[in-house]
XYZ file of C-alpha atoms in Angstrom:
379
model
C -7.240 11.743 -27.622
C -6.633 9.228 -25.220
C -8.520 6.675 -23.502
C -7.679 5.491 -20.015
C -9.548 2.518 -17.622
C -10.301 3.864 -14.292
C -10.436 1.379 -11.252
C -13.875 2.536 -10.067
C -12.796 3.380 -6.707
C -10.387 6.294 -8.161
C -13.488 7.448 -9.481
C -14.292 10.164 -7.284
C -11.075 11.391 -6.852
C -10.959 11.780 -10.900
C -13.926 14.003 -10.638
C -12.451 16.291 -8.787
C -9.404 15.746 -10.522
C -11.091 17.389 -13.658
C -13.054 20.087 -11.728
C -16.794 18.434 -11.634
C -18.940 20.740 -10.046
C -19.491 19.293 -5.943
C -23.187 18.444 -6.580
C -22.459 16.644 -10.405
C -19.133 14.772 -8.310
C -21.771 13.435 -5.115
C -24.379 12.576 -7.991
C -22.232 11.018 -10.556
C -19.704 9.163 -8.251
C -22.720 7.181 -6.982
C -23.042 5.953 -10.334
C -19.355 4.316 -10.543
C -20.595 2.168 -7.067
C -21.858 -1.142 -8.871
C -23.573 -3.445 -6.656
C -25.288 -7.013 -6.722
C -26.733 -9.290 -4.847
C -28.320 -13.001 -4.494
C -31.565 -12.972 -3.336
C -33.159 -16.422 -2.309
C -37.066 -17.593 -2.606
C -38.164 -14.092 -3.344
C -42.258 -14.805 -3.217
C -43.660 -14.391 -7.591
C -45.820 -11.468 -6.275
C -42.299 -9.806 -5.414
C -40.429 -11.109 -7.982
C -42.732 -9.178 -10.652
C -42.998 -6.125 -8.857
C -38.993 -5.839 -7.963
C -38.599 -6.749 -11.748
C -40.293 -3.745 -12.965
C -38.979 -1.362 -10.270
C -35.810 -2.407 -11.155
C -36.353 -1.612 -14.673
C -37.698 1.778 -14.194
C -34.399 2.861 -12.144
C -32.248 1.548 -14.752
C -30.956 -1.512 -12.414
C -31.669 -5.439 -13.745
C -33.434 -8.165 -11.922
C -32.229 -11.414 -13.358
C -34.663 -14.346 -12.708
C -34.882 -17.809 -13.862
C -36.519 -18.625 -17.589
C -39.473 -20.539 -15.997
C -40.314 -17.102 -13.776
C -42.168 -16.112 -17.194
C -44.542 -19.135 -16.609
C -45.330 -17.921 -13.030
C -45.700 -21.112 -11.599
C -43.448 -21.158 -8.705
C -44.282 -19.387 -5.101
C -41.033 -18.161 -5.010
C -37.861 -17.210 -7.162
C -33.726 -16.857 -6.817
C -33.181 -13.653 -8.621
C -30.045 -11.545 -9.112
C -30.491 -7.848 -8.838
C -27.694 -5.631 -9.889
C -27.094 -1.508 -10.099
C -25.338 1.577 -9.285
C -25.683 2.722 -5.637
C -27.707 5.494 -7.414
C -29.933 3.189 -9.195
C -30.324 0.695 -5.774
C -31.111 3.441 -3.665
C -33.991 5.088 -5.531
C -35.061 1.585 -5.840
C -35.040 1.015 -2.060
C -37.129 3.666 -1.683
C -39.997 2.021 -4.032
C -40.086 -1.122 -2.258
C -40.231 0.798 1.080
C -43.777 1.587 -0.136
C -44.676 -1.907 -1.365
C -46.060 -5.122 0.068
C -45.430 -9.031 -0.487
C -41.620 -8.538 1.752
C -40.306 -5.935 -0.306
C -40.606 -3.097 2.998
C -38.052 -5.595 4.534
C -36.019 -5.825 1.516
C -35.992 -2.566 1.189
C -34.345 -2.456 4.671
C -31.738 -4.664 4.365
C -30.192 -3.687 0.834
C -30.180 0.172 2.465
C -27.533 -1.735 5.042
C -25.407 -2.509 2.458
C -25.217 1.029 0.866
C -22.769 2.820 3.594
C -20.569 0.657 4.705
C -17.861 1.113 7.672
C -14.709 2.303 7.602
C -11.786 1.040 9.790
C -8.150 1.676 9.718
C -6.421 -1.662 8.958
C -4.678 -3.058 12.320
C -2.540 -6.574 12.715
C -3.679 -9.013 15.714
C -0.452 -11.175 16.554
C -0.695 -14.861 18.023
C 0.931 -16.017 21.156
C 0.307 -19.253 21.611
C 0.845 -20.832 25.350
C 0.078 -24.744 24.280
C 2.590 -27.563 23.270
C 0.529 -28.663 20.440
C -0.737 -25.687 18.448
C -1.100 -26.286 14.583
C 1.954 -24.331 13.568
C 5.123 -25.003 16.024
C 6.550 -21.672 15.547
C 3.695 -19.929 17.159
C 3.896 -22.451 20.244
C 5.758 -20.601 23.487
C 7.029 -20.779 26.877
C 6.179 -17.731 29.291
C 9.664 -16.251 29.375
C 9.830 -16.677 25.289
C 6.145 -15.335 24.948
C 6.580 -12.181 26.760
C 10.054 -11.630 24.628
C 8.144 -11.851 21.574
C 5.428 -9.572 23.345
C 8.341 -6.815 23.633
C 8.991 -7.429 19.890
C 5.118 -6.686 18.931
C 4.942 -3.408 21.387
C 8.397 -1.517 19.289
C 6.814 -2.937 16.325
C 3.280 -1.008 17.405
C 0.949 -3.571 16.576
C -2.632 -2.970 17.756
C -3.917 -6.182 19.153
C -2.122 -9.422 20.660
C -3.630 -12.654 21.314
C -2.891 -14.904 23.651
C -4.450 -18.383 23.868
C -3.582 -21.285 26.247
C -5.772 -23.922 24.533
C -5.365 -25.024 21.065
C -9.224 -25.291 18.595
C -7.535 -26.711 15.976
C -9.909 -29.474 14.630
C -9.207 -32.649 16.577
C -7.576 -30.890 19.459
C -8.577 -32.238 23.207
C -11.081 -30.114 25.615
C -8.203 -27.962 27.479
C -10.065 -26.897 31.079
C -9.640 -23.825 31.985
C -7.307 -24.736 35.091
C -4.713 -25.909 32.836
C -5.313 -22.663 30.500
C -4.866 -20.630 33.824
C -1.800 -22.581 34.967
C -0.389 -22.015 31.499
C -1.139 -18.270 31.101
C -0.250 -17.095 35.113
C 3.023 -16.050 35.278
C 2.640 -14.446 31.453
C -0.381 -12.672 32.725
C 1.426 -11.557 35.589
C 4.062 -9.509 34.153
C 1.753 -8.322 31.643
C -0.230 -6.379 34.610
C 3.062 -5.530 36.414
C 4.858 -4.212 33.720
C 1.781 -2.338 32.565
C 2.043 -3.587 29.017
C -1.716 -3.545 28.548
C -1.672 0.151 28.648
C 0.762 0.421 24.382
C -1.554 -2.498 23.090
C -4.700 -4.815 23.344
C -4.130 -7.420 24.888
C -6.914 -10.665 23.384
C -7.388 -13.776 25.842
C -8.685 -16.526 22.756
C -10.083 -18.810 25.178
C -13.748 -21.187 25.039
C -13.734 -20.609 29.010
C -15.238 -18.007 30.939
C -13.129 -18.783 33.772
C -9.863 -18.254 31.909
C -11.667 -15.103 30.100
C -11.993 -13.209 33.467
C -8.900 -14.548 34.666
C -6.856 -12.590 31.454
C -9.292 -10.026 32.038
C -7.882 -9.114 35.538
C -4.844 -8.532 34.237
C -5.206 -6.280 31.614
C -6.722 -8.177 28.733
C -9.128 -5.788 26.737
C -10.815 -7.855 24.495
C -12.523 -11.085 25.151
C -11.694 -13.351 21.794
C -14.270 -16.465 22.094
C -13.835 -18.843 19.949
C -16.532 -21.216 20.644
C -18.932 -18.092 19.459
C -20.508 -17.414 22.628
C -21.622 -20.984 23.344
C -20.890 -20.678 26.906
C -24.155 -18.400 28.596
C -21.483 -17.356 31.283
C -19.059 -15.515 28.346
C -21.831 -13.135 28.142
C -21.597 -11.742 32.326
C -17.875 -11.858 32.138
C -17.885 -9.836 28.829
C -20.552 -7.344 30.427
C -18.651 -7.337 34.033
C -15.337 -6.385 32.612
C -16.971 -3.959 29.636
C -14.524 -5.361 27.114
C -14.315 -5.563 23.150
C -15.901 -8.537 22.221
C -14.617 -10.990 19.057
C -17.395 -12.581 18.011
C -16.321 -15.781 15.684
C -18.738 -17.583 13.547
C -18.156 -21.419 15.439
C -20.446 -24.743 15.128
C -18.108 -25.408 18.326
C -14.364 -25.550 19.830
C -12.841 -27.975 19.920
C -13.952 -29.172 16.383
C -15.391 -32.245 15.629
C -14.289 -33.338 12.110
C -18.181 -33.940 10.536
C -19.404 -30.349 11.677
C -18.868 -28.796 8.339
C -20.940 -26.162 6.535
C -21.435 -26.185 2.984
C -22.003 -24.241 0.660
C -25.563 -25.062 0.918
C -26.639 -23.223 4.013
C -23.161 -21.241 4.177
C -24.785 -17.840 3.976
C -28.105 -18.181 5.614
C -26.596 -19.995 8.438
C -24.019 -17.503 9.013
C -26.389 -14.435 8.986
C -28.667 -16.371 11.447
C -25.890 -16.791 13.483
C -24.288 -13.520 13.758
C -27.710 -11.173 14.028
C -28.751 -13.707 16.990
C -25.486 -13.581 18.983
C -25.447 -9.867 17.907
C -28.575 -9.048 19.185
C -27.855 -10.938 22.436
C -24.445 -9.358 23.050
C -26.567 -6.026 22.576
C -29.277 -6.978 25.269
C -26.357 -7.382 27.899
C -25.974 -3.770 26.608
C -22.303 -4.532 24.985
C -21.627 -2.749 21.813
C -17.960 -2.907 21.442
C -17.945 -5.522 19.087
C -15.619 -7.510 16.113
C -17.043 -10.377 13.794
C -14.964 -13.336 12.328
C -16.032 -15.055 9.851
C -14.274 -18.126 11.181
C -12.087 -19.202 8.384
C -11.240 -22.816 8.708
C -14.015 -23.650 11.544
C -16.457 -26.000 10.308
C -15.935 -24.980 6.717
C -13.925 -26.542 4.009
C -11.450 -24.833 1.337
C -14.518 -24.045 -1.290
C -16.584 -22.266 1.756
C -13.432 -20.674 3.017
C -12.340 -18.809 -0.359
C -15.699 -18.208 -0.766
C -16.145 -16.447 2.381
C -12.867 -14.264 1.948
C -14.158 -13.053 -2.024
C -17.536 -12.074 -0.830
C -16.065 -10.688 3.153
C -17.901 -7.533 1.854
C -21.418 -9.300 2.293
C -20.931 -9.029 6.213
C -19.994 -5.107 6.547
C -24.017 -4.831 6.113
C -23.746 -5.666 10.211
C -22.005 -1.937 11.111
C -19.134 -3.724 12.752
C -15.452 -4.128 12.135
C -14.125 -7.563 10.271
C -11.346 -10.129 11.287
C -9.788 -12.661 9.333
C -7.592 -15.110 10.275
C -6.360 -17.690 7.285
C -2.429 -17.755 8.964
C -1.147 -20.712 7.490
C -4.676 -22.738 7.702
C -5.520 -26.062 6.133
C -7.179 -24.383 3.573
C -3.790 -22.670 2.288
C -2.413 -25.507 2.092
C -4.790 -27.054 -0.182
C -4.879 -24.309 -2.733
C -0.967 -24.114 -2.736
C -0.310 -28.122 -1.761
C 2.015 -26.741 1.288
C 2.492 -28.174 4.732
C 2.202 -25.554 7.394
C 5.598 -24.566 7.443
C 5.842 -23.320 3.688
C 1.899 -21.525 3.829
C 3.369 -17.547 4.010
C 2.755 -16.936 0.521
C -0.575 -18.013 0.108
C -1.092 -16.575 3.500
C -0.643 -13.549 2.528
C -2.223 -13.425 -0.734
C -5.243 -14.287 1.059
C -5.166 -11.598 3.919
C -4.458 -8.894 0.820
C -7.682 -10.179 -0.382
C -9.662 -9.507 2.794
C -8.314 -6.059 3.178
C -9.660 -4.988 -0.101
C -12.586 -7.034 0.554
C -13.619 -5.494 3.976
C -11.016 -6.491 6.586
C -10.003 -4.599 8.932
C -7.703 -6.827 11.745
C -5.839 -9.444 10.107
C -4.860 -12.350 12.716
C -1.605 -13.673 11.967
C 1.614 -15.071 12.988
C 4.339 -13.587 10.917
C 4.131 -9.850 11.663
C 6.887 -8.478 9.334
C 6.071 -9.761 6.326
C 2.352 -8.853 7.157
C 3.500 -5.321 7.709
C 4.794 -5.686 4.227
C 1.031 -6.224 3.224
C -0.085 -3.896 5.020
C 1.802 -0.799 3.835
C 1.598 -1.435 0.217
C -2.604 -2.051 0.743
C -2.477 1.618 2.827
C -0.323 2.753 0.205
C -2.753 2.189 -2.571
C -6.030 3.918 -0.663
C -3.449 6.925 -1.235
C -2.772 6.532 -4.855
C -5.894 8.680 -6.916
């Protein structure tokens, strides 16, 4: 006999691997799928129903000692199960009062999440005082690194002509136009648009349409949709839409989230612009969690070990820690000596729900890439 620990994600594949009949594999590999979640201010009425549901499907509600006492409105609880056990649970609640219908509704979005093939997004930066020199460039040495990125087939490229790093000057979009012209120009005439997509990172919708004219794809806003006119130039064009979780570009240094409101702010903020992007009948869309924008290293690691939290939304994931502030405080390394912890970080996303990594050093994030592709292969 011997005994051998599974990673539950080869679970399935063992199954078959030992000749499980089809229906016993789709039952049983359910089971390996072990899920939990933080609810907050669940009302008592709830918390005593969901308790005993939970029970009865084999899952556990943890609540605080004093919830015996039942003197509180409301409760924080922890409920944790198999898929199995959380969706025959859903489907109690469905058919309950005191919030647990809309409960009910929201864990079921966590139960299938998407799937996206793993892409890089690389950064072209057209300013003079972008955080990290190396990605700063000139419009003859940007479109040379351009020509790199196409034989290298990366997906997505990003081009920005105004820097959001936190403390950075308002850039208008004039001077982003006057900075991005003659780039955007060859991009159209040489018909490079058409072996990648091509992301304008502006805060102006000016500049947006202006990229957008000449091939640009995907409209990457980083001040989150701020800016009522991003939404007509998004709709006009019919682009992909990045849509960045932002208190606002540039960055003032007191906006900061903690870890407070971190969750509740962020979901507020996403299903609103969400469901305003959808209303201008755009669809097409990618989420960023923001790393680094009004959040501080705590929120930011936080954000990238529970990245899976936001898949519940249906749309694909970016992350972007390239050589942030945040790296540096974890590793104590200035900008220039961040790879490492850069990339332990974007390895971290991937297997945590991200699928476009935004970064500045492409090999060595190909690197990454391969061995996390090569390891979805591996039973």
């Amino acid at each position: 006999m011997f005994l051998q620990r599974l990673n539950p994600a080869s679970f399935s594949h063992a199954l078959k691997e030992i000749g499980t009949h089809p229906i016993g594999q789709a039952i049983m590999a359910k089971k390996a799928q072990l899920l939990s979640f933080k609810i907050t201010d669940l009302p008592l009425s709830a918390t005593l129903i969901l308790k005993q549901e939970a029970l009865r499907v084999g899952a556990e509600l943890a609540t605080p000692k004093s919830c015996i006492l039942a003197k509180e409105k409301a409760y924080d609880c922890l409920l944790v199960g198999t898929l199995d056990q959380l969706k025959h649970l859903a489907q109690k609640c469905a058919k309950q009062d005191f919030g647990l219908k809309k409960l009910a509704k929201e864990l079921e979005t966590h139960f299938i999440p998407p799937t996206y093939t793993p892409a890089l997004m690389a950064i072209v930066n057209l300013t003079p005082d972008s955080f990290y020199p190396h990605s700063r460039y000139s419009a003859k040495t940007a479109l040379e690194q351009i020509y790199k990125f196409l034989e290298q087939k990366i997906a997505y490229i990003d081009i920005g002509a105004a820097s959001s790093r936190p403390g950075s000057l308002y850039t208008d979009a004039n001077a982003e136009i006057a900075r991005l012209k003659d780039l955007c120009t060859e991009i159209k005439g040489q018909n490079l648009y058409k072996h990648a997509k091509f992301s304008i990172d502006t805060y102006n919708s000016k500049t947006a349409a202006f990229a957008l004219k000449h091939g640009f794809c995907v409209l990457n806003d980083v001040n989150g949709f701020k800016d009522p006119f991003m939404f007509s130039v998004a709709k006009e064009f019919g682009v992909q839409v990045v849509l960045m979780h932002s208190l606002g570009v540039p960055l003032q240094a007191q906006q900061q989230l903690t870890a407070n409101n971190l969750w509740e702010d962020m979901e507020a903020f996403f299903r609103a612009k969400i469901a305003a992007l959808q209303e201008q009948g755009m669809s097409d869309i990618i989420l960023d969690v923001g790393f680094g924008f009004s959040k501080q290293m705590p929120e930011n690691l936080a954000l990238i070990k529970h990245l899976a939290h936001f898949l519940h939304f249906g749309y694909p994931l970016l992350v972007g820690c390239s050589r942030k502030k945040s790296v540096g405080e974890v590793c104590a390394r200035e900008v220039q000596d961040r790879l490492a912890g850069t990339l332990a970080l974007h390895l971290k996303a991937l297997e945590n729900g991200a699928s476009i990594l935004r970064v500045h050093d492409i090999p060595a994030h190909l690197d990454i890439l391969a061995i996390h592709n090569a390891f979805l292969q591996i039973p």
